[in-house]
Short mmCIF file of C-alpha atoms and ligand atoms in Angstrom, two decimals:
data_model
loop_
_atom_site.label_atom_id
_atom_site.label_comp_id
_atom_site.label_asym_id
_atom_site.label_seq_id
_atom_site.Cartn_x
_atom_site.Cartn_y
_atom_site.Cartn_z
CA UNK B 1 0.00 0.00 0.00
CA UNK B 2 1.34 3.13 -0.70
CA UNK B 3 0.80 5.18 2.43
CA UNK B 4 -0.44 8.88 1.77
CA UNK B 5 -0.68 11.42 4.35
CA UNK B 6 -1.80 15.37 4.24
CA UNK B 7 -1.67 18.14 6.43
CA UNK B 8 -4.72 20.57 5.99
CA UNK B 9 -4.23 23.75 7.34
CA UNK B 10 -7.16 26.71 7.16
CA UNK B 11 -4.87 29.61 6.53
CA UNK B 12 -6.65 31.73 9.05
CA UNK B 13 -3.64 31.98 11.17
CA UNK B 14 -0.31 31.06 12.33
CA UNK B 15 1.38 27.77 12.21
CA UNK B 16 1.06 27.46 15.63
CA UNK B 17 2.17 24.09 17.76
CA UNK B 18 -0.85 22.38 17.22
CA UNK B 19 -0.50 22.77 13.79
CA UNK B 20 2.91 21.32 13.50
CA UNK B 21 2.72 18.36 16.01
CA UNK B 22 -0.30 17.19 13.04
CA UNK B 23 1.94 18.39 10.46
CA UNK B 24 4.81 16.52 11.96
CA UNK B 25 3.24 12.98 12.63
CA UNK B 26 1.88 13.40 9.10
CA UNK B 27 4.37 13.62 7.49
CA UNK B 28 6.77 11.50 9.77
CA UNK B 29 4.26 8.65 8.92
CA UNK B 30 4.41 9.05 5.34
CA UNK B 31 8.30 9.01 5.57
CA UNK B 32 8.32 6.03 7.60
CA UNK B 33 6.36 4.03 5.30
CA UNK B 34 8.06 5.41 1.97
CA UNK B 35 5.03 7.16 0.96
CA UNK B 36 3.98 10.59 0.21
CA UNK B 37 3.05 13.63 2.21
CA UNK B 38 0.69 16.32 0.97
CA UNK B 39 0.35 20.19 1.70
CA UNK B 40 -3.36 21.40 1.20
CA UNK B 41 -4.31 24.83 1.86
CA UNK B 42 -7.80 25.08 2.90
CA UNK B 43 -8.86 28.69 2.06
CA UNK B 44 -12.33 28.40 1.47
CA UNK B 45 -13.04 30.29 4.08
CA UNK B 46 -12.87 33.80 2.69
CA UNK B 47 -13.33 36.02 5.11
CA UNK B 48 -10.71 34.20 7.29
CA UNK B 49 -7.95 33.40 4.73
CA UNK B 50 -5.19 35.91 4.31
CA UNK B 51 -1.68 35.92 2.18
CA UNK B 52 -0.04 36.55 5.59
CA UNK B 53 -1.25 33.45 6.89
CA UNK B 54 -0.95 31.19 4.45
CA UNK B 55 3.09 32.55 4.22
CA UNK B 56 3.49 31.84 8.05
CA UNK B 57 2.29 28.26 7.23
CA UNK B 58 4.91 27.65 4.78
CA UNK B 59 7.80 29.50 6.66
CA UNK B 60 7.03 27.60 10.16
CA UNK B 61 7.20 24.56 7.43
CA UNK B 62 10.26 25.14 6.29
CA UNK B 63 11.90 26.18 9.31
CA UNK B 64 10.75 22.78 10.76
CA UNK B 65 12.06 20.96 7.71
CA UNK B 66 8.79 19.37 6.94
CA UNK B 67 9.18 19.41 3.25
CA UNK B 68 5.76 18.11 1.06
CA UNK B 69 5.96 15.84 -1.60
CA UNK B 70 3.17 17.15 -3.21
CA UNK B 71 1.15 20.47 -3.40
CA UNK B 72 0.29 22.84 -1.73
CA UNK B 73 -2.60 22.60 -3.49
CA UNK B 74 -5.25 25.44 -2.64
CA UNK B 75 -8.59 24.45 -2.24
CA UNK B 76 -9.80 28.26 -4.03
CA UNK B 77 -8.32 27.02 -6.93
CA UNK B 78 -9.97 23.71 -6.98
CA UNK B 79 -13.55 25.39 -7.44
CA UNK B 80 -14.42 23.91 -10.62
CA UNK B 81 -13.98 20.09 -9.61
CA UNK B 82 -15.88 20.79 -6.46
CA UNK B 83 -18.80 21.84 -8.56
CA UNK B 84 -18.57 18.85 -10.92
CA UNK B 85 -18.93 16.97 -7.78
CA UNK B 86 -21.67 18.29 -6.42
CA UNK B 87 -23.21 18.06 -10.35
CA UNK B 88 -22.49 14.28 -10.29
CA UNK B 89 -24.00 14.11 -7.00
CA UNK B 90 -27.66 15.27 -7.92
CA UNK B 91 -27.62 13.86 -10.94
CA UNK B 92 -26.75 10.41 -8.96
CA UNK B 93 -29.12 11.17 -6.15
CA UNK B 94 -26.91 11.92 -3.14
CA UNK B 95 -27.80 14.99 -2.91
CA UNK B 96 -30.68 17.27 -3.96
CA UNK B 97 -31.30 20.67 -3.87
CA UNK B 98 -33.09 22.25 -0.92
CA UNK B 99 -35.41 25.22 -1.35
CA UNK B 100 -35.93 26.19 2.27
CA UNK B 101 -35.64 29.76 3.29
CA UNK B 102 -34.05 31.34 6.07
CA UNK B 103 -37.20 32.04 8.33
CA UNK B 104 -38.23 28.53 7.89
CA UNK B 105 -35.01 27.25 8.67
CA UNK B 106 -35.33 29.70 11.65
CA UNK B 107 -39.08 28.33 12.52
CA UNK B 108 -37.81 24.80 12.40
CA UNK B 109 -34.93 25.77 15.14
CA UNK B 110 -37.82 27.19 16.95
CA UNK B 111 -40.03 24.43 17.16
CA UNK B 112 -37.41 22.28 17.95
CA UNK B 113 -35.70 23.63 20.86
CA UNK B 114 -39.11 24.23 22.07
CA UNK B 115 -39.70 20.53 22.30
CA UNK B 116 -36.35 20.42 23.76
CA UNK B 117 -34.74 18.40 20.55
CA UNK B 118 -31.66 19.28 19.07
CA UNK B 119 -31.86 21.57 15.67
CA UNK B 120 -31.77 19.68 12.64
CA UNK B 121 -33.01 20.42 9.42
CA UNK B 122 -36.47 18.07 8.92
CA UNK B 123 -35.60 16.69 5.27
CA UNK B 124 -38.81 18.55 3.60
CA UNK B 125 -37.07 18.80 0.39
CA UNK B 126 -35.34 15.38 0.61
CA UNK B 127 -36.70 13.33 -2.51
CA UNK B 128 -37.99 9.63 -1.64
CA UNK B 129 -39.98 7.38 -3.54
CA UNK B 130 -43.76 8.31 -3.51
CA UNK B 131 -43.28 11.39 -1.56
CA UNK B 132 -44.73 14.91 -3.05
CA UNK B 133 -42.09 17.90 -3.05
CA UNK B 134 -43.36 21.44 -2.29
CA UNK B 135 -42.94 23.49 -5.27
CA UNK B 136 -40.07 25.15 -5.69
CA UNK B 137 -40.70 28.96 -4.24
CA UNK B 138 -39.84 31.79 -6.66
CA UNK B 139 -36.70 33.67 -5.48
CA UNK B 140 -35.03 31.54 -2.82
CA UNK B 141 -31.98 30.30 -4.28
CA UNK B 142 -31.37 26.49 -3.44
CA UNK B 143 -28.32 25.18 -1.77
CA UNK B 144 -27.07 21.47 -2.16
CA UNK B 145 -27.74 19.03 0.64
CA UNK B 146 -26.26 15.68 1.01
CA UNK B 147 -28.70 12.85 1.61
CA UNK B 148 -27.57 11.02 4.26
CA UNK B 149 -28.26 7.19 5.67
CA UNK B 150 -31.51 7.93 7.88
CA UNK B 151 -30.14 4.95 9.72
CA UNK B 152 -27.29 2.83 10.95
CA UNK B 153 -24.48 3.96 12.50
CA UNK B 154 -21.40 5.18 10.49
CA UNK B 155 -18.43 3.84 12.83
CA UNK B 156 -14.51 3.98 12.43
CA UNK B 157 -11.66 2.34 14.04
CA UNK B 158 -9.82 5.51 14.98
CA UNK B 159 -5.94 4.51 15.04
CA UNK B 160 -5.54 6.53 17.91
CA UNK B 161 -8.85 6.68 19.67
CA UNK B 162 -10.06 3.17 19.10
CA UNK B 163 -13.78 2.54 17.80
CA UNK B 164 -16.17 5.85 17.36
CA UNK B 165 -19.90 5.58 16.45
CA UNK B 166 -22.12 7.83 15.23
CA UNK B 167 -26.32 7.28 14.88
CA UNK B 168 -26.58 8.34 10.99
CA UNK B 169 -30.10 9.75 12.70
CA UNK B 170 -27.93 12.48 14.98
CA UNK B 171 -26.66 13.41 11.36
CA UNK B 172 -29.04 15.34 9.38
CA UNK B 173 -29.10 15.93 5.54
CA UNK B 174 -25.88 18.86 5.39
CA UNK B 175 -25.47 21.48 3.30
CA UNK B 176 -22.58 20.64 0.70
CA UNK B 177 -22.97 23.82 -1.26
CA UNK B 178 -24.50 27.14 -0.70
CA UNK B 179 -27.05 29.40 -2.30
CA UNK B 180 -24.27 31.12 -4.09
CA UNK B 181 -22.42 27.84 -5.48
CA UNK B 182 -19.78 27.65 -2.98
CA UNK B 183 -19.06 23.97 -1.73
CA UNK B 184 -18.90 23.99 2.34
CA UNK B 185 -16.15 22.72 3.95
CA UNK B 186 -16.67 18.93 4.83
CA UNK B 187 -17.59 18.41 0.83
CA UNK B 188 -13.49 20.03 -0.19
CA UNK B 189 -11.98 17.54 2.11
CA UNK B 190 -13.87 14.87 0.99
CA UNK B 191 -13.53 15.72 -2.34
CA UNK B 192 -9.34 16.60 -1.68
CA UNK B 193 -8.71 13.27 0.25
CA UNK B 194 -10.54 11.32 -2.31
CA UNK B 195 -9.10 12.94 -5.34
CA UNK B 196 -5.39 12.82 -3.40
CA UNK B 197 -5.67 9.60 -2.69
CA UNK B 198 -5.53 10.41 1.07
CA UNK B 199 -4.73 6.87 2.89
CA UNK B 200 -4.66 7.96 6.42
CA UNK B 201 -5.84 11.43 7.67
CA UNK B 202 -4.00 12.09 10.64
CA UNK B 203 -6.01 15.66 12.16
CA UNK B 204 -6.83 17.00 15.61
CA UNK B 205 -9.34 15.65 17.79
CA UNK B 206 -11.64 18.66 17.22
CA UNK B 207 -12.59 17.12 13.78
CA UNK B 208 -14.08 13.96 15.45
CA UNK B 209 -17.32 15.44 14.76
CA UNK B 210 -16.42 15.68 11.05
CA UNK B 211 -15.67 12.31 10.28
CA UNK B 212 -18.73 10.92 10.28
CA UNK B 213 -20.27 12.67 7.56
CA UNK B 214 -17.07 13.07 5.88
CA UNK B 215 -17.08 8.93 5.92
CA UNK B 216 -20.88 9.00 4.60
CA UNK B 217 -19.96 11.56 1.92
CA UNK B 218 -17.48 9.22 0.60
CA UNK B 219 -18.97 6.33 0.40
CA UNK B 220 -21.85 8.30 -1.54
CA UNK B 221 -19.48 9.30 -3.36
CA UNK B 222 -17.93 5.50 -4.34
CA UNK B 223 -14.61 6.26 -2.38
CA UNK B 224 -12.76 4.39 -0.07
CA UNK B 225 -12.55 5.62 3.25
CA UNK B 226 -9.32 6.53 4.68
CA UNK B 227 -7.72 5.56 8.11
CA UNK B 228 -8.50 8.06 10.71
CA UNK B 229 -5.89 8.82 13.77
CA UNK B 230 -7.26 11.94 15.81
CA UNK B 231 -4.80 13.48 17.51
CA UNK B 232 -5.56 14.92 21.07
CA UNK B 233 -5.23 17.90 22.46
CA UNK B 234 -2.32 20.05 23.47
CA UNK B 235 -2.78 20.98 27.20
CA UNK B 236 -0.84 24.14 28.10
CA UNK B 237 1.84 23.97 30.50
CA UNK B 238 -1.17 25.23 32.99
CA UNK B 239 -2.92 21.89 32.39
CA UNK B 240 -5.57 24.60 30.40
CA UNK B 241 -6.37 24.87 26.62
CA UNK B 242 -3.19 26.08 25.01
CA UNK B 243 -3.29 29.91 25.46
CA UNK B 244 -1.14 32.73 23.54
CA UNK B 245 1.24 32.83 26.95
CA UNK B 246 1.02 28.59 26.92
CA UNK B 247 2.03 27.50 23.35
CA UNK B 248 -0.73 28.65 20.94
CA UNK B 249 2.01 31.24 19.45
CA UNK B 250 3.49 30.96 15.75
CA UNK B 251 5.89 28.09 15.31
CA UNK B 252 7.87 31.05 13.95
CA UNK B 253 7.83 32.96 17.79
CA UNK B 254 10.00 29.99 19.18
CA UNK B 255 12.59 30.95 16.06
CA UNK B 256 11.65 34.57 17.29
CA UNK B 257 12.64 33.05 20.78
CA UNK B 258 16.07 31.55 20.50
CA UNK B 259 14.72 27.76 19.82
CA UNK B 260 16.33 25.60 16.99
CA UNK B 261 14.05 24.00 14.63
CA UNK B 262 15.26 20.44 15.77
CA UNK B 263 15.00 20.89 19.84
CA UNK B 264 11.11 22.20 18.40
CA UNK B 265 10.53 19.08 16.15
CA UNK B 266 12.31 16.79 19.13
CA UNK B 267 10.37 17.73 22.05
CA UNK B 268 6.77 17.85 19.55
CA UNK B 269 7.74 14.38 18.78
CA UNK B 270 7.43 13.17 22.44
CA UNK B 271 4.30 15.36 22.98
CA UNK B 272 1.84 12.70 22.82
CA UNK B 273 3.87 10.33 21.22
CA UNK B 274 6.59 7.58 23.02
CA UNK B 275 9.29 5.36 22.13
CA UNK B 276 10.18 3.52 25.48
CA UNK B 277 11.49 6.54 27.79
CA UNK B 278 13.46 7.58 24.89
CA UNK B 279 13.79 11.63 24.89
CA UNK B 280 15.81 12.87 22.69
CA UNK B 281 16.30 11.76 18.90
CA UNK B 282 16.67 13.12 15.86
CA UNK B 283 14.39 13.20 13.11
CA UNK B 284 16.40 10.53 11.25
CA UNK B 285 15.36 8.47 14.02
CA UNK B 286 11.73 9.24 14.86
CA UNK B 287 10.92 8.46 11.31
CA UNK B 288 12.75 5.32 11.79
CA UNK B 289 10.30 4.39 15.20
CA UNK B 290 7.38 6.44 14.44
CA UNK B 291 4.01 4.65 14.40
CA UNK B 292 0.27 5.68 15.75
CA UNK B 293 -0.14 2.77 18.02
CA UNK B 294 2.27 4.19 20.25
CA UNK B 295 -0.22 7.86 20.21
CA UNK B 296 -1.64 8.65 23.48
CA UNK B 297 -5.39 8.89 23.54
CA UNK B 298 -5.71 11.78 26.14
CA UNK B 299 -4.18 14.93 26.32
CA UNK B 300 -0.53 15.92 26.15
CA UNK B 301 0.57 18.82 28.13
CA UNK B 302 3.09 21.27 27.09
CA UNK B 303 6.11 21.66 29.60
CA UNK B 304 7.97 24.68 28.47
CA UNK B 305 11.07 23.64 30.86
CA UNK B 306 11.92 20.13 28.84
CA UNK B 307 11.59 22.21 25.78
CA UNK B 308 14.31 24.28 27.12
CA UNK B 309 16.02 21.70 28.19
CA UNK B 310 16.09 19.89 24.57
CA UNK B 311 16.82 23.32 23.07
CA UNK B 312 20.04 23.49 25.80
CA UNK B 313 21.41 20.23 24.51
CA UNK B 314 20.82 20.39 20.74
CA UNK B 315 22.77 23.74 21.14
CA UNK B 316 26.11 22.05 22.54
CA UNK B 317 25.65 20.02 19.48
CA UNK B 318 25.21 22.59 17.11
CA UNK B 319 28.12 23.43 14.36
CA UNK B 320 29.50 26.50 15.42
CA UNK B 321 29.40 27.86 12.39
CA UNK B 322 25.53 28.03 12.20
CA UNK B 323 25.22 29.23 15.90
CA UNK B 324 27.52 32.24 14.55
CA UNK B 325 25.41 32.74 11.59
CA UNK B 326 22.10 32.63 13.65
CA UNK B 327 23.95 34.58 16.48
CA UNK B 328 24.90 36.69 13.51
CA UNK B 329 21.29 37.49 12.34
CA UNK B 330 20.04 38.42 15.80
CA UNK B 331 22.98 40.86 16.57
CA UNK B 332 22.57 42.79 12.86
CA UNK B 333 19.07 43.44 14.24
CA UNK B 334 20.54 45.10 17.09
CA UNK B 335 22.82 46.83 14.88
CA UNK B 336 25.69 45.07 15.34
CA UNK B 337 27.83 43.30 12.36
CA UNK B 338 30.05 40.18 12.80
CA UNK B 339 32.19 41.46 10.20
CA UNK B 340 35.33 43.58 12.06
CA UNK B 341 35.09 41.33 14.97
CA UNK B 342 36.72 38.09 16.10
CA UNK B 343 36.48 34.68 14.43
CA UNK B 344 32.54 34.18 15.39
CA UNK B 345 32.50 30.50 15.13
CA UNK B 346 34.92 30.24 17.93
CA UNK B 347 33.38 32.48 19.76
CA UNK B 348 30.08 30.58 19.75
CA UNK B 349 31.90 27.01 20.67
CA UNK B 350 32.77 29.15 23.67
CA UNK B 351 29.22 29.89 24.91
CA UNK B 352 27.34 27.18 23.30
CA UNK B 353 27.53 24.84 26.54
CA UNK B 354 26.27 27.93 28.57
CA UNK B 355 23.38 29.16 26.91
CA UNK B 356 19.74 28.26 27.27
CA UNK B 357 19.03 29.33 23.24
CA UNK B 358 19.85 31.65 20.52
CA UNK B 359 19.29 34.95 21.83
CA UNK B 360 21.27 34.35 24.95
CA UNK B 361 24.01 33.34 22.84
CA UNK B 362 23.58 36.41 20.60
CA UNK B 363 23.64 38.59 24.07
CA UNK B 364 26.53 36.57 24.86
CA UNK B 365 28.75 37.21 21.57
CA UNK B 366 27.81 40.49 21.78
CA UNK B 367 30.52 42.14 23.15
CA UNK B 368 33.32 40.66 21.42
CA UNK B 369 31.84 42.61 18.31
CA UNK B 370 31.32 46.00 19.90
CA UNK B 371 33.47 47.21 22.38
CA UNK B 372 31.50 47.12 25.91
CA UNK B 373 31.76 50.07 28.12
CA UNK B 374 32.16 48.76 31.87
CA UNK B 375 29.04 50.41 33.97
CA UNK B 376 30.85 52.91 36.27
CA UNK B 377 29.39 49.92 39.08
CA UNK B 378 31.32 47.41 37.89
CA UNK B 379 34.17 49.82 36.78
CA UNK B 380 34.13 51.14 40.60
CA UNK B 381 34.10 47.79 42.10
CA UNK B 382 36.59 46.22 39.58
CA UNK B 383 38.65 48.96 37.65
CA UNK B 384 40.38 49.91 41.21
CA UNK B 385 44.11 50.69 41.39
CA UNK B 386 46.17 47.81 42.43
CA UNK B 387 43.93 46.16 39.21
CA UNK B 388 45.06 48.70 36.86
CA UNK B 389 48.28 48.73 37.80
CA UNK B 390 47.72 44.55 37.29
CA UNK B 391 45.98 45.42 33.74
CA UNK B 392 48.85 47.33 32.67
CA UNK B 393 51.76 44.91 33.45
CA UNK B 394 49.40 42.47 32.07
CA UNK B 395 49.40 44.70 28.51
CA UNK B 396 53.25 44.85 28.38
CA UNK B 397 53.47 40.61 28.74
CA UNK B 398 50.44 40.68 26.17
CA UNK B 399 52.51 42.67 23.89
CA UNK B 400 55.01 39.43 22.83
CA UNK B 401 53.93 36.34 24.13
CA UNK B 402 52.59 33.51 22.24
CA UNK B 403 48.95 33.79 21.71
CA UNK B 404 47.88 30.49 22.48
CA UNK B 405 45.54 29.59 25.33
CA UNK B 406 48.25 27.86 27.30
CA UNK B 407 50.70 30.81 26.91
CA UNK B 408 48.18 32.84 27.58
CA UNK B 409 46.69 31.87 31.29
CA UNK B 410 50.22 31.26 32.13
CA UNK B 411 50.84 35.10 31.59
CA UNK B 412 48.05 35.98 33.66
CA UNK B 413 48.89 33.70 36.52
CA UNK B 414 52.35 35.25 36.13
CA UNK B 415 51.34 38.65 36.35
CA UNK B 416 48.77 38.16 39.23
CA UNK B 417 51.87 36.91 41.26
CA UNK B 418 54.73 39.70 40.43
CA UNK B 419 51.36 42.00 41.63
CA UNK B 420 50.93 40.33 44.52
CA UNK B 421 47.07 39.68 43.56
CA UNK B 422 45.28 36.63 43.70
CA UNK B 423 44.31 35.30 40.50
CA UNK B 424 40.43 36.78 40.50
CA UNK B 425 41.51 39.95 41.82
CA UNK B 426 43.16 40.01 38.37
CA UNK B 427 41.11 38.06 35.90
CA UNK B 428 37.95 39.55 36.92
CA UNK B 429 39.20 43.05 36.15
CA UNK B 430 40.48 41.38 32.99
CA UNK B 431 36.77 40.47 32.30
CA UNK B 432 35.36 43.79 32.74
CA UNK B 433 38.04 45.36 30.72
CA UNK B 434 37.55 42.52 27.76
CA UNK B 435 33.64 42.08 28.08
CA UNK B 436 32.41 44.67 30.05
CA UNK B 437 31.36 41.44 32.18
CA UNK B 438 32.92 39.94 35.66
CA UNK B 439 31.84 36.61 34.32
CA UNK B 440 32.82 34.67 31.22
CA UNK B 441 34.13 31.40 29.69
CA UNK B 442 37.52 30.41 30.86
CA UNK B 443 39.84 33.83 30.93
CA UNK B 444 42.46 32.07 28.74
CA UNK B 445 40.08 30.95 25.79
CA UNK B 446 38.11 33.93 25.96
CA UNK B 447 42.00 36.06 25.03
CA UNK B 448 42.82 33.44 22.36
CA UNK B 449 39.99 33.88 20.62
CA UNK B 450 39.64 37.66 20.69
CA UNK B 451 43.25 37.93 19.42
CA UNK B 452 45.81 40.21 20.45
CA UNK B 453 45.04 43.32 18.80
CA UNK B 454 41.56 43.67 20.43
CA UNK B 455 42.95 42.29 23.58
CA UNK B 456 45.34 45.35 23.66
CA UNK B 457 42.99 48.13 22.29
CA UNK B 458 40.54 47.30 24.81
CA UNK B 459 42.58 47.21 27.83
CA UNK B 460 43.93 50.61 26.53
CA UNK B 461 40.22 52.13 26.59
CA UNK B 462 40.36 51.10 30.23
CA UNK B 463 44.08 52.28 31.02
CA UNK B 464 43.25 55.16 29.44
CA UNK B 465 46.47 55.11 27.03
N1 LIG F 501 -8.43 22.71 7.72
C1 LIG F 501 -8.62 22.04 8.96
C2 LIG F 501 -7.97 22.82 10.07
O1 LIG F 501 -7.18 23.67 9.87
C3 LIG F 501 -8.05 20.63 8.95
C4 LIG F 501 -8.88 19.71 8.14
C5 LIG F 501 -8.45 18.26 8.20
O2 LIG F 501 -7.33 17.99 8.61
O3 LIG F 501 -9.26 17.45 7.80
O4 LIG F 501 -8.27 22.60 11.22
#
């Protein structure tokens, strides 16, 4: 069987984590299985859909690294095959046109809920053998419904949820197009997973509803019907429905936030998903265990401190080089260029292991590429005399020695004992004259890789020569 997955975003909005825990098992499934995974747009929704949003779908995407083997495929632009559809449909019989007005829809409701039963619409224009239609009423434009199975149940095995039923008499005869043409949306993702060749929807929980006349609709319709896995909900790190301060931001905010895209994707993984009390893996290798028996039925909860914790150790691993570059991108927003400044991969490997994400690291690289000025606190607390006078015979040794780490801490040691200092009273001062900081990666790395040059122009700012 080749195994073919979708994710099916309404482009109402952000990407948000939701969004890409669905988007990730989706298309981890279809990679584990050697199949394909497909990007559909939904967009009907018109008065919801923007440019903006359907952009911050494909850039969370990409920053994630879930790349679509097919599509996106926009559901606006599909218009003409939903209405051959829905043309097949009442020529077949499925569905018939329904000339009920708006007040009569709204005297129905009224009825109903007066007798206490839930609103449904009554079938008056449903066509069955023997049974006399109203005439169709001048100037009330019909929409489509579906004609549904008055009986039975319509029942699933839900991959992640086990069995669901639904009475097909709880479902009543649903609109599948509007007045105006338009298709509604259960008839598009029919119509899209049937047409894609959908082989296992994998969606949020709030769908559930859906499915059952999403199931009827394609077997009216001749088409098999898909697996089903509904995902459950993300709980916030409050144990509440995900809120704008508790995960329901943009994918791209934890970018915004100093998070790589693989301590994101690791720690989604695990969020309603296990592998033993395995925690940390790499794509490479949750495609390689990744199945939906091993899906939690109830709710996940988002815990903000193992996310940190994943993004801590993915950025020990990182290549330097790209922690520069991202370092890089935050400081030129702050105005500050890597260009004039010290070799910036090094200077990341230093700080990498200290770091909690990206922006600390930026904040941390910061002042080897613009010359810090000490606040007069630490300045008055560090910058005394006997340090100066420490700083400066420091400068002269500086001036010739081998700049190599070694060589390096050896001078200060040196120095600290000719002064009659003890080694902080020296290296801290060192730090604030360097950094602008009392605290920093070991004293000798942090001189190797600033290089001599800066090492002596700064402690000249401070000596005042
Ligand atoms: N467009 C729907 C949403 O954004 C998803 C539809 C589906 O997965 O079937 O919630």
């Amino acid at each position: 069987m080749n195994i073919r997955t979708r994710f099916a975003p309404s482009p109402t909005g952000f990407l948000h984590i939701g969004g890409a825990r669905t988007a990730l098992f989706s298309w981890a499934f279809a990679r584990r299985h050697g199949g394909s995974f497909i990007l559909r747009i939904e967009d009907t929704d018109v008065a919801r859909s923007t440019p903006e949003a359907v952009q911050a779908i494909l850039d969370g995407m990409q920053w994630l690294g879930l790349a679509h083997d097919e599509g996106p495929f926009y559901q606006m632009q599909r218009m003409a095959r939903y209405k051959e559809v829905i043309a097949g449909m009442l020529e077949a019989g499925t569905a018939y046109h329904c000339h009920t007005s708006r007040e009569e829809l709204d005297a129905l409701r009224a009825e109903q809920e007066a007798r206490k039963e839930k609103p449904r619409y009554d079938g008056r224009w449903r066509p069955e053998p023997g049974k006399a239609l109203p005439a169709a009423p001048a100037g009330v434009p019909p929409v489509v419904r579906f004609r549904n199975p008055l009986d039975g149940v319509v029942a699933w095995d839900d991959l992640v949820k086990g069995r669901i039923e639904f009475a097909n008499a709880e479902l009543d005869d649903f609109v599948i197009a509007r007045a105006d043409g338009t298709p509604t949306y259960n008839f598009c993702v029919v119509v899209d997973d049937h047409d894609m060749k959908i082989t296992h929807v994998i969606r949020g929980d709030d769908h559930v509803n859906n499915t059952p006349r999403q199931i009827n609709l394609l077997r009216a319709l001749g088409a098999p019907v898909p697996e089903y896995a509904h995902l459950s909900m993300i709980l916030g790190d409050d144990g509440q429905k995900l809120s704008k301060r508790h995960g329901a931001v943009s994918v791209m905010q934890y970018d915004d936030e100093g998070y790589l895209p693989e301590a994101v994707l690791n720690y989604l993984a695990r969020l309603g998903w296990s592998h033993g009390d395995d925690e940390v893996f790499g794509m490479e290798q949750f495609v390689q265990w990744f199945d939906l028996d091993h899906i939690t039925a109830s709710a996940a909860q988002f815990n903000t401190e193992k996310l940190n914790w994943l993004n801590a150790h993915y950025l020990k691993q990182a290549d330097p080089r790209r922690l520069a570059a991202e370092a890089g991108r935050r400081l030129a927003r702050q105005g500050v260029t890597l260009g004039d400044g010290p070799d910036a991969s090094r200077v990341a490997a230093l700080y990498r292991d200290r770091v909690g994400n990206l922006n600390e690291l930026a904040d941390a690289m910061h002042p080897y590429f613009s010359p810090p000025k000490p606040s007069a606190e630490l300045a008055a607390q560090h910058l005394t005399e006997p340090a100066l006078k420490g700083l400066a015979a420091l400068k002269a040794r500086f001036e010739h020695c081998a700049w190599l780490a070694a060589e390096l801490g050896q001078a200060v040691k040196q120095t600290a004992a000719e002064a009659g200092l003890k080694m902080p009273q020296l290296a801290i001062p060192l730090r604030v004259a360097l950094l602008g900081l009392p605290q920093s990666p070991s004293i000798d790395a942090v001189l190797e890789v600033m290089g001599r040059e800066r090492v002596l122009s700064r402690l000249d700012r401070v000596l005042g020569a």
